[in-house]
XYZ file of C-alpha atoms in Angstrom:
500
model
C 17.319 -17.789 9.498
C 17.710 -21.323 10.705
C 15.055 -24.036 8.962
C 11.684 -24.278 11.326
C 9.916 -26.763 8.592
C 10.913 -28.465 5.638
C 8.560 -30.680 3.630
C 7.513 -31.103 -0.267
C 4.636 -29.231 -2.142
C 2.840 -28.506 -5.185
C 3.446 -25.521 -6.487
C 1.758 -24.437 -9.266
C 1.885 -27.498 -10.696
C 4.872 -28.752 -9.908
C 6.838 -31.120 -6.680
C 8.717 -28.226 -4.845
C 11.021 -28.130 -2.191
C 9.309 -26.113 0.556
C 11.879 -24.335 3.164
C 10.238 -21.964 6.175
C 11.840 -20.017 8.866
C 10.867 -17.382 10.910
C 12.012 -14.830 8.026
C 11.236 -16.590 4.964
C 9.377 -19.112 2.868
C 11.531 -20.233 -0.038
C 11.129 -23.112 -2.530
C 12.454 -24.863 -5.288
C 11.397 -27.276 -8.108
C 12.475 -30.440 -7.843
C 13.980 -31.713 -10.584
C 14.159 -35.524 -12.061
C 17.680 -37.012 -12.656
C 19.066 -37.183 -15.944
C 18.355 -40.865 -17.752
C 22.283 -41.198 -18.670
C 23.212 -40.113 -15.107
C 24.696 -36.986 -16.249
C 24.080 -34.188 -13.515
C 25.656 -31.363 -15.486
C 22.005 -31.911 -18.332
C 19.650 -30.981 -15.464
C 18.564 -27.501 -15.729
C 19.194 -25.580 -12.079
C 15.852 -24.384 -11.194
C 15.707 -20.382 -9.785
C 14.873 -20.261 -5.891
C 11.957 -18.559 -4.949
C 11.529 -16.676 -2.132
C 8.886 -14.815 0.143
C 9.439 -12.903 2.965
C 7.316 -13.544 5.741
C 6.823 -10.035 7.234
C 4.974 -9.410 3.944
C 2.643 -12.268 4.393
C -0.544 -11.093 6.035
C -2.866 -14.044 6.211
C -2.417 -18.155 5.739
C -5.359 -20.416 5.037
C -6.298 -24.163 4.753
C -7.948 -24.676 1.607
C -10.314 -27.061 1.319
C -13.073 -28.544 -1.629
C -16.381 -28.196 -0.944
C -19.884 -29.133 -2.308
C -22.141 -26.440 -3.032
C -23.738 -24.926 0.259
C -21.465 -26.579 2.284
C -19.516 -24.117 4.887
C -17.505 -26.011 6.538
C -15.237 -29.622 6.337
C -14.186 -30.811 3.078
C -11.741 -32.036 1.571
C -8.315 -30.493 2.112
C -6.022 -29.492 -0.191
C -3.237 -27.594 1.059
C -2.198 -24.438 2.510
C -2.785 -20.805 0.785
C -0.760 -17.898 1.855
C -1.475 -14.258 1.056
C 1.006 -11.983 0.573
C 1.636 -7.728 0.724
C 2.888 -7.180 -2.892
C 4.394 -3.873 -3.546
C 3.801 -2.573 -7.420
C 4.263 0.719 -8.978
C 3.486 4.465 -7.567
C 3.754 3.142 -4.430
C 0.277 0.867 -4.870
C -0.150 -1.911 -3.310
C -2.124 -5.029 -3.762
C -2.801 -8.805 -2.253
C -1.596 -11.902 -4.246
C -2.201 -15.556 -3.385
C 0.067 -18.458 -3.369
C -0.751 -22.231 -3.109
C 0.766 -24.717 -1.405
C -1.123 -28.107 -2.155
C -0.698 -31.493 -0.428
C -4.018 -33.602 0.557
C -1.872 -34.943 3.679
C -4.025 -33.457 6.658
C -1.142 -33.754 9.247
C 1.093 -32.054 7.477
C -0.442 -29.620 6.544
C -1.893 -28.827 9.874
C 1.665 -28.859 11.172
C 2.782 -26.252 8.927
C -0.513 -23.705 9.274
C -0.229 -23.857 13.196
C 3.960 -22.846 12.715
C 2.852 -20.208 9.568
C 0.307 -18.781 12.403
C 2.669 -18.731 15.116
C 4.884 -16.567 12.684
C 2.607 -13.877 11.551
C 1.040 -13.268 15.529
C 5.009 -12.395 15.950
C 4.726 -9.436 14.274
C 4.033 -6.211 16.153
C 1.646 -3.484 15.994
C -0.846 -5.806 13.540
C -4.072 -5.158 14.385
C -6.747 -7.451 15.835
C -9.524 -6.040 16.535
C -10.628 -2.266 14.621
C -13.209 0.340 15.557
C -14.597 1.219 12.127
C -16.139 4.737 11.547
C -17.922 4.862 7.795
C -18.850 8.458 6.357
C -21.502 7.991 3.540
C -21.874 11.660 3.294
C -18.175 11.940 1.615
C -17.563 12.724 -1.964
C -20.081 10.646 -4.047
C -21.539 9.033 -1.580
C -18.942 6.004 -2.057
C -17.740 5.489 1.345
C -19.908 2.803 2.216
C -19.374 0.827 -1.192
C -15.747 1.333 -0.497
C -15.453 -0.152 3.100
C -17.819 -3.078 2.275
C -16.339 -4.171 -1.482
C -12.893 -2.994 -0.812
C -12.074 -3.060 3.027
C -13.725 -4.858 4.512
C -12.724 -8.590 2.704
C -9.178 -7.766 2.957
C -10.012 -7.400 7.329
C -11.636 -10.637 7.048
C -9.090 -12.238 5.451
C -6.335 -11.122 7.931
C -8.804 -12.038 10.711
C -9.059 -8.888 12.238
C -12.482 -8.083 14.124
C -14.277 -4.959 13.335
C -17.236 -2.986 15.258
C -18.450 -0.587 12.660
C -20.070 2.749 12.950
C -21.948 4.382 9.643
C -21.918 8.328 10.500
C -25.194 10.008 10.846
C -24.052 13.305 11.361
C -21.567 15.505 11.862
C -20.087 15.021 15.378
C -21.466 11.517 15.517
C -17.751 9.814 15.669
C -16.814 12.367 18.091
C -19.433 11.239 20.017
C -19.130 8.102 20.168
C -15.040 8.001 20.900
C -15.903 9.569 23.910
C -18.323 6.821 25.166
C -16.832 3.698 23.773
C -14.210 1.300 25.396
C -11.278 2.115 23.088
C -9.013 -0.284 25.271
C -11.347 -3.470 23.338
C -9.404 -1.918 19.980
C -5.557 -2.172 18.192
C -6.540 0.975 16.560
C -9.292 2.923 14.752
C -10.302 3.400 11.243
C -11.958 6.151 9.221
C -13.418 5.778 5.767
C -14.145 9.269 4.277
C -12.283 12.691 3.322
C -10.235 14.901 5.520
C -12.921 16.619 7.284
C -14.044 13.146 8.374
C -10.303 12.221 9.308
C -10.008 15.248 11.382
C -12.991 14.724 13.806
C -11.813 11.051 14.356
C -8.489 12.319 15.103
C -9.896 14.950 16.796
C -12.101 12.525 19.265
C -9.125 9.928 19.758
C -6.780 12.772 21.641
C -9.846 14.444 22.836
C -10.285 11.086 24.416
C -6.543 10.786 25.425
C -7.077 13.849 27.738
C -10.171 12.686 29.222
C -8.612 9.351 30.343
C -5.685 10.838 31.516
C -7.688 13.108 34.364
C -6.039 16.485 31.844
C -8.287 19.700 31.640
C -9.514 19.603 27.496
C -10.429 23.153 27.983
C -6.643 24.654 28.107
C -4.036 21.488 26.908
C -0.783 22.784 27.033
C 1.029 19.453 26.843
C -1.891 16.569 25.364
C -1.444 13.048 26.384
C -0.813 11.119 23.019
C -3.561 9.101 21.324
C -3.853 5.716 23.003
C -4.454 3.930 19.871
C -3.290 4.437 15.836
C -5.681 5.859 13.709
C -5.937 4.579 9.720
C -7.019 6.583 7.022
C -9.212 4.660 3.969
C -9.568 7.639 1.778
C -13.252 8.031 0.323
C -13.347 11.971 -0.143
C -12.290 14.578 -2.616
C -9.043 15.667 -1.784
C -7.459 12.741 0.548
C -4.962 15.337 1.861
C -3.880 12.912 5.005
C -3.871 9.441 2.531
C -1.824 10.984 0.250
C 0.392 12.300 2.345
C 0.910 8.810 4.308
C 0.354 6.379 1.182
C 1.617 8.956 -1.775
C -1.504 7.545 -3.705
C -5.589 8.085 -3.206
C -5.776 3.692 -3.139
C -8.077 2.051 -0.916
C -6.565 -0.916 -1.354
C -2.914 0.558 -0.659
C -4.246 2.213 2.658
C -5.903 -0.904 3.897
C -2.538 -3.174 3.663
C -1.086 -0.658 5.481
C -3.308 -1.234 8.474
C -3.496 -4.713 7.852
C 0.503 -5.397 7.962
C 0.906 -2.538 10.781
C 2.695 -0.252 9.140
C 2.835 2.951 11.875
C 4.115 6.432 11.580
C 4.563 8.778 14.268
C 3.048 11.673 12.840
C 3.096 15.325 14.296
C -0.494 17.163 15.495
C -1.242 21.211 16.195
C -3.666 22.319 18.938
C -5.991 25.257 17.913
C -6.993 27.235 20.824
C -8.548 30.405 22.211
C -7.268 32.382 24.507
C -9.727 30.693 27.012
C -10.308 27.362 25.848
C -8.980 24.132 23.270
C -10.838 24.770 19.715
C -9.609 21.202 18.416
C -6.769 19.132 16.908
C -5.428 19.027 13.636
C -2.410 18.763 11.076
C -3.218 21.505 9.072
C -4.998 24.920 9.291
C -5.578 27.630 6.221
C -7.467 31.513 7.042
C -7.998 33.621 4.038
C -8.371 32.776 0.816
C -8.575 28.860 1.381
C -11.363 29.089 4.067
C -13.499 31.348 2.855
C -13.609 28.911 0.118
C -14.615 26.753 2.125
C -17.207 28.869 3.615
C -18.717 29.817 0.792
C -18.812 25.604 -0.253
C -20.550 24.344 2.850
C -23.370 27.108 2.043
C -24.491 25.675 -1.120
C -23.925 21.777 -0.236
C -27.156 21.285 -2.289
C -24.428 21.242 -4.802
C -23.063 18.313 -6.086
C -19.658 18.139 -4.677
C -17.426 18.987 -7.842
C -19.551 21.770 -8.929
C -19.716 23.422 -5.489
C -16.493 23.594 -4.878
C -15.484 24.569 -8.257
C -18.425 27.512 -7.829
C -16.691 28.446 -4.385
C -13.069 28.791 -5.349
C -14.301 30.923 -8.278
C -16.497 33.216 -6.826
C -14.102 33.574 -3.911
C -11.664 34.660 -6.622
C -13.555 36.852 -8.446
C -14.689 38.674 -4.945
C -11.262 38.409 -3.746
C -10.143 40.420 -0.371
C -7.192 40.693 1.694
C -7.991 40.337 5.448
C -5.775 42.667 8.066
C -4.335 40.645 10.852
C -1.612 40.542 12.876
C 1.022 37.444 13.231
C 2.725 36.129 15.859
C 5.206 33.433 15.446
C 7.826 31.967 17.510
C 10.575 30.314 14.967
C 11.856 26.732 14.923
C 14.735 26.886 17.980
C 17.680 24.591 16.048
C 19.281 22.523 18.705
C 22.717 23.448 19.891
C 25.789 21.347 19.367
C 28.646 22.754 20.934
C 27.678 22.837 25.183
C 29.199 25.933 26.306
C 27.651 27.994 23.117
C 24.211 26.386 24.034
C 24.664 27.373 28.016
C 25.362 31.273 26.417
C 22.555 31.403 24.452
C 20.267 30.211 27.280
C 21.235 32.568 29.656
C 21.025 35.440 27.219
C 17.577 34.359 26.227
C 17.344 34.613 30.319
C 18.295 38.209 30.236
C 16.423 39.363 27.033
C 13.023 37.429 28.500
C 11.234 34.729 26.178
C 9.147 37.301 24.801
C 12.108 38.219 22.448
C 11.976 34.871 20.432
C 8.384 35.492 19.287
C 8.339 37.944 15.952
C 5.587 39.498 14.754
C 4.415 40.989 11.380
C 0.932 42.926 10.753
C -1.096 43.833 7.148
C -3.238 42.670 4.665
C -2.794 38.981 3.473
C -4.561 37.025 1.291
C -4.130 33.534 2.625
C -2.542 32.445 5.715
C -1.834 28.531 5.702
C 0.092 27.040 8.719
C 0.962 22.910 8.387
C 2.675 20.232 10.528
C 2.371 18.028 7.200
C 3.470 17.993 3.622
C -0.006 17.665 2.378
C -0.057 15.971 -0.484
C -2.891 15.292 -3.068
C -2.834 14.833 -6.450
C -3.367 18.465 -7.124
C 0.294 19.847 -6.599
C 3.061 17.806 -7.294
C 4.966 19.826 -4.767
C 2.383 19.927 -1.583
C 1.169 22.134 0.404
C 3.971 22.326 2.494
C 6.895 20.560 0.853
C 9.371 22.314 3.372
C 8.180 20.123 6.287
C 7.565 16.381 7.232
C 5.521 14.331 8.901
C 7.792 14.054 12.110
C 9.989 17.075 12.611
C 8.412 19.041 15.132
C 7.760 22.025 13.543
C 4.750 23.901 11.133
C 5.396 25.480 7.855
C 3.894 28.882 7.890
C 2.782 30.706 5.080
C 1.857 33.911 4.404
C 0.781 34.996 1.062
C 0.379 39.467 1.180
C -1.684 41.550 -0.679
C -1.465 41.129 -4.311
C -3.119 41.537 -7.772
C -5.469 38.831 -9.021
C -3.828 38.231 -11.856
C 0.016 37.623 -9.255
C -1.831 35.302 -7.055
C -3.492 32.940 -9.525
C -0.047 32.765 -10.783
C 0.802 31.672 -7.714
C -1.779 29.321 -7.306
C -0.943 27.734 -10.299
C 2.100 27.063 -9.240
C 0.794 24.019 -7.333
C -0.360 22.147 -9.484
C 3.521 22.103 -11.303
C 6.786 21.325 -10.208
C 7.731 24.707 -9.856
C 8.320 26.735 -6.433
C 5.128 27.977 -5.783
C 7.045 30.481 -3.242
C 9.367 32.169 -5.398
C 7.185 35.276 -5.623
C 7.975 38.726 -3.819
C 4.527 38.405 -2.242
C 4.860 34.833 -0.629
C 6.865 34.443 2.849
C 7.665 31.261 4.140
C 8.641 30.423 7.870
C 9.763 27.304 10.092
C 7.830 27.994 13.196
C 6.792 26.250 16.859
C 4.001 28.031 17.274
C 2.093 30.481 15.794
C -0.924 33.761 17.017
C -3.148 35.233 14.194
C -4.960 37.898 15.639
C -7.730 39.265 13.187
C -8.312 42.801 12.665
C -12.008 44.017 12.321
C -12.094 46.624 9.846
C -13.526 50.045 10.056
C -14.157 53.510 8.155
C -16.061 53.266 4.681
C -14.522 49.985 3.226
C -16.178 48.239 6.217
C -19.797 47.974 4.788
C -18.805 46.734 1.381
C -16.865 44.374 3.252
C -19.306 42.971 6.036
C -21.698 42.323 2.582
C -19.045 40.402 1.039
C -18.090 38.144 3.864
C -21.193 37.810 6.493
C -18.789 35.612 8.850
C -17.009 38.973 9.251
C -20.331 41.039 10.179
C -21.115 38.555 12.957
C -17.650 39.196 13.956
C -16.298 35.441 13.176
C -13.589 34.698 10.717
C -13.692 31.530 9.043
C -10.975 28.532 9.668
C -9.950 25.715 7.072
C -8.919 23.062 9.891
C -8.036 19.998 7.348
C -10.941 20.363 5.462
C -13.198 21.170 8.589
C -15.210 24.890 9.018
C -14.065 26.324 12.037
C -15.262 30.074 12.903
C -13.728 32.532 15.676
C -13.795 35.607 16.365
C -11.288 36.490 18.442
C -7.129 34.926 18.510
C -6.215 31.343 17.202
C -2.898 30.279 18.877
C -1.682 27.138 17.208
C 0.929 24.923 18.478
C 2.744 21.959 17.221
C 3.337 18.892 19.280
C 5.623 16.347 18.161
C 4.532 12.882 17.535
C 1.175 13.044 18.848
C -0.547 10.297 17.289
C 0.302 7.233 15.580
C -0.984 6.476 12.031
C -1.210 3.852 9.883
C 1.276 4.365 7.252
C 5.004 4.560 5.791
C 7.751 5.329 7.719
C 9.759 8.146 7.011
C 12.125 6.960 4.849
C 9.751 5.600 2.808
C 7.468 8.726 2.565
C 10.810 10.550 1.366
C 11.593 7.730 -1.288
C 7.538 7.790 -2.408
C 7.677 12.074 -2.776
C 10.491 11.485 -5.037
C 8.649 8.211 -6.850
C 5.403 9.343 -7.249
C 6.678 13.707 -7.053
C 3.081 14.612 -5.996
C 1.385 16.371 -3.204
């Protein structure tokens, strides 16, 4: 922490000592001598102190006449600083640094530069994707009032794409030169989220010379992804910021904050379906379903109108399960060389278990998901990082038992404590549907027309997915990078904030 610069300012009104170093920016008041000489009568001013990794932009600051843009007279150095409040928001502050000498003040905003293009993974440049479809149609007014200032300010370069359609940012992350950006950004809700995260290790594999329609073992996405929330839910923003904050999120990306975060492949047995962090069948996607059907709707309302009428109509759907449990690493080297050769002898196929019935939702999540709807999540069992899915499986019950249960989210009791609800730790995971015959088959073909044309519905983080036939999903650890807290943080922020 040895001194780079050391020189006097005006800080908020008063002659300070200035002090920088690589780490820190500190200053004190200077204070006038005492008339009789006595030392002991001067008041000891209080340090201040900034650190400089949570300084994200410096600027001359200048007087100028109206309409002029640039020149003028200078006045000193601003310097805008990451400020960390409650609930895990977080917000920009300015401080001023004021001294009309021109050299000086040159000197120190050339060394102040040099300091913050030291820091790693800060963005430069962005590829921008804006959905103005999501929520209330406040994506755009979001990006452009919110975001986009705050990118200016840290002078990072944005190319910006405005969504047209569904599939349009999948589109173009095939096409453009993602090697021109730090990272991409999306501004809209978790269905929006998913397809750019779906596109950018799409895009991974396509680079890479891999075959995208069987990826056993994807290539990880060449660039992190951020997440400005401007949906209804914010499953992925919550889960990364602990708060639905535009502001929050884009400080995040702005001071580089990354998190390794785990992704699942979806697939076929013949072919890749997509990418994602989360997945529910049952109960949560024919919700869905049902909601994209009437999106004449206002948003609230439809959904609202979907999760009730799928309750009201509600039916269990007969699959089968395979899952292959969360293999716990070993200490002791002679115990793991015995259990490797007996899993030699008894054939891999033994790991996998299986269980078959009726269930009424099946969700399966490499992800707490959180959103302000359960202070518990989705998945409170799992993190962002740990190479493994939290599976699920909620059996056939009564109504009035699994509203109960669904209620249970939205407290800070165990939503799983119920005789009905099984929980797993799993790798990977087959749901094999099972089309049902004999006299209940007609009544339930009118119910659920994705089941008469022989395709079951899929909640893929927010996204409508139908298939007919097997969905194997895998997890693979630390796929992509994202724009967010570490995981120590994220841990502290659950416990802060307690919300999903």
């Amino acid at each position: 922490d040895e001194p780079l610069l050391r020189g006097i300012f005006e800080i908020g009104k008063r002659s300070c000592d200035v002090v920088l170093s690589a780490r820190r920016l500190r200053w004190s008041p200077i204070l006038p001598e005492s008339p009789t000489g006595d030392s002991s009568v001067a008041l000891q001013a209080q340090e201040e102190i900034i650190e400089m990794k949570d300084v994200f932009s410096v600027k001359l600051k200048r007087r100028r006449f109206a309409g002029q843009k640039k020149g003028g007279t200078l006045l000193g150095i601003t310097i805008f600083k990451c400020l960390n409040k409650q609930e895990n928001k977080l917000t920009d502050c300015a401080i001023h640094l004021n001294n009309l000498s021109e050299d000086h003040c040159q000197s120190w905003f050339r060394r102040l530069k040099e300091i913050l293009n030291g820091f790693q993974n800060r963005p430069k440049s962005l590829k921008v994707f804006v959905n103005p479809s999501s929520h209330k149609r406040e994506a755009s007014h979001i990006y452009y009032e919110k975001v986009a200032p705050l990118f200016k300010l840290a002078d990072i370069k944005t190319d910006v794409t405005v969504t047209e359609y569904e599939g349009h940012a999948l589109l173009v992350l095939k096409e453009c030169e993602l090697q021109a950006f730090d990272g991409v950004v999306c501004v809209g809700g978790d269905g929006s989220v998913s397809e750019v995260a779906h596109g950018l290790l799409l895009r991974a594999q396509i680079d890479a010379g891999k075959d995208t329609d069987y990826v056993s073992k994807p290539v990880r996405a060449p660039v992190p992804l951020g997440v400005i929330p401007a949906g209804t839910t914010n499953i992925l923003a919550h889960t990364l910021y602990g708060i639905k904050h535009a502001v929050t999120a884009t400080l995040h990306i702005v001071m580089g904050h990354i998190q390794a975060v785990d992704v699942c492949t979806f697939s076929s047995p013949s072919k890749l379906l997509r990418f994602g962090f989360s997945a529910m069948f049952g109960f949560g996607a024919r919700t869905l379903a049902l909601a994209e059907k009437h999106r004449w709707m206002p948003s609230s309302q439809r959904k609202d109108f979907a999760f009730i009428k799928t309750l009201a109509d509600l039916k269990p759907e007969e699959c089968e399960l395979s899952f292959l449990p969360l293999q716990i690493p070993q200490e002791d080297a002679h115990e793991k060389d015995r259990k490797k050769k007996e899993r030699t002898k008894k054939g891999s196929k033994d790991q996998w278990q299986k269980i078959q019935g009726h269930f009424l939702n099946v969700s399966i999540m490499a992800i707490p998901c959180l959103c302000s709807m359960a202070p518990r999540g989705l998945a409170p069992n799992t993190r962002l990082n740990n190479g493994s899915m939290a599976l699920i499986v909620v059996q056939n019950t009564s109504r009035t038992e699994f509203i109960k249960h669904l209620k249970r989210y939205t407290s800070v009791e165990n939503q799983f404590s119920f005789p009905f609800v099984e929980t797993y730790t799993v790798q990977e995971v087959k749901l094999q549907p099972r089309f049902k015959s004999g006299p209940d088959a007609k009544e339930n073909m009118c119910l659920n027309a994705a089941s008469a044309e022989g395709n079951y519905p899929w909640n893929i983080d927010g996204d409508l997915m139908k298939e007919a036939s097997e969905v194997h999903v895998r997890v693979h650890p630390q796929l992509i990078d994202l724009y967010g807290v570490n995981t120590d943080d994220l841990e502290s922020s659950q416990a802060m904030c307690n919300c999903i």
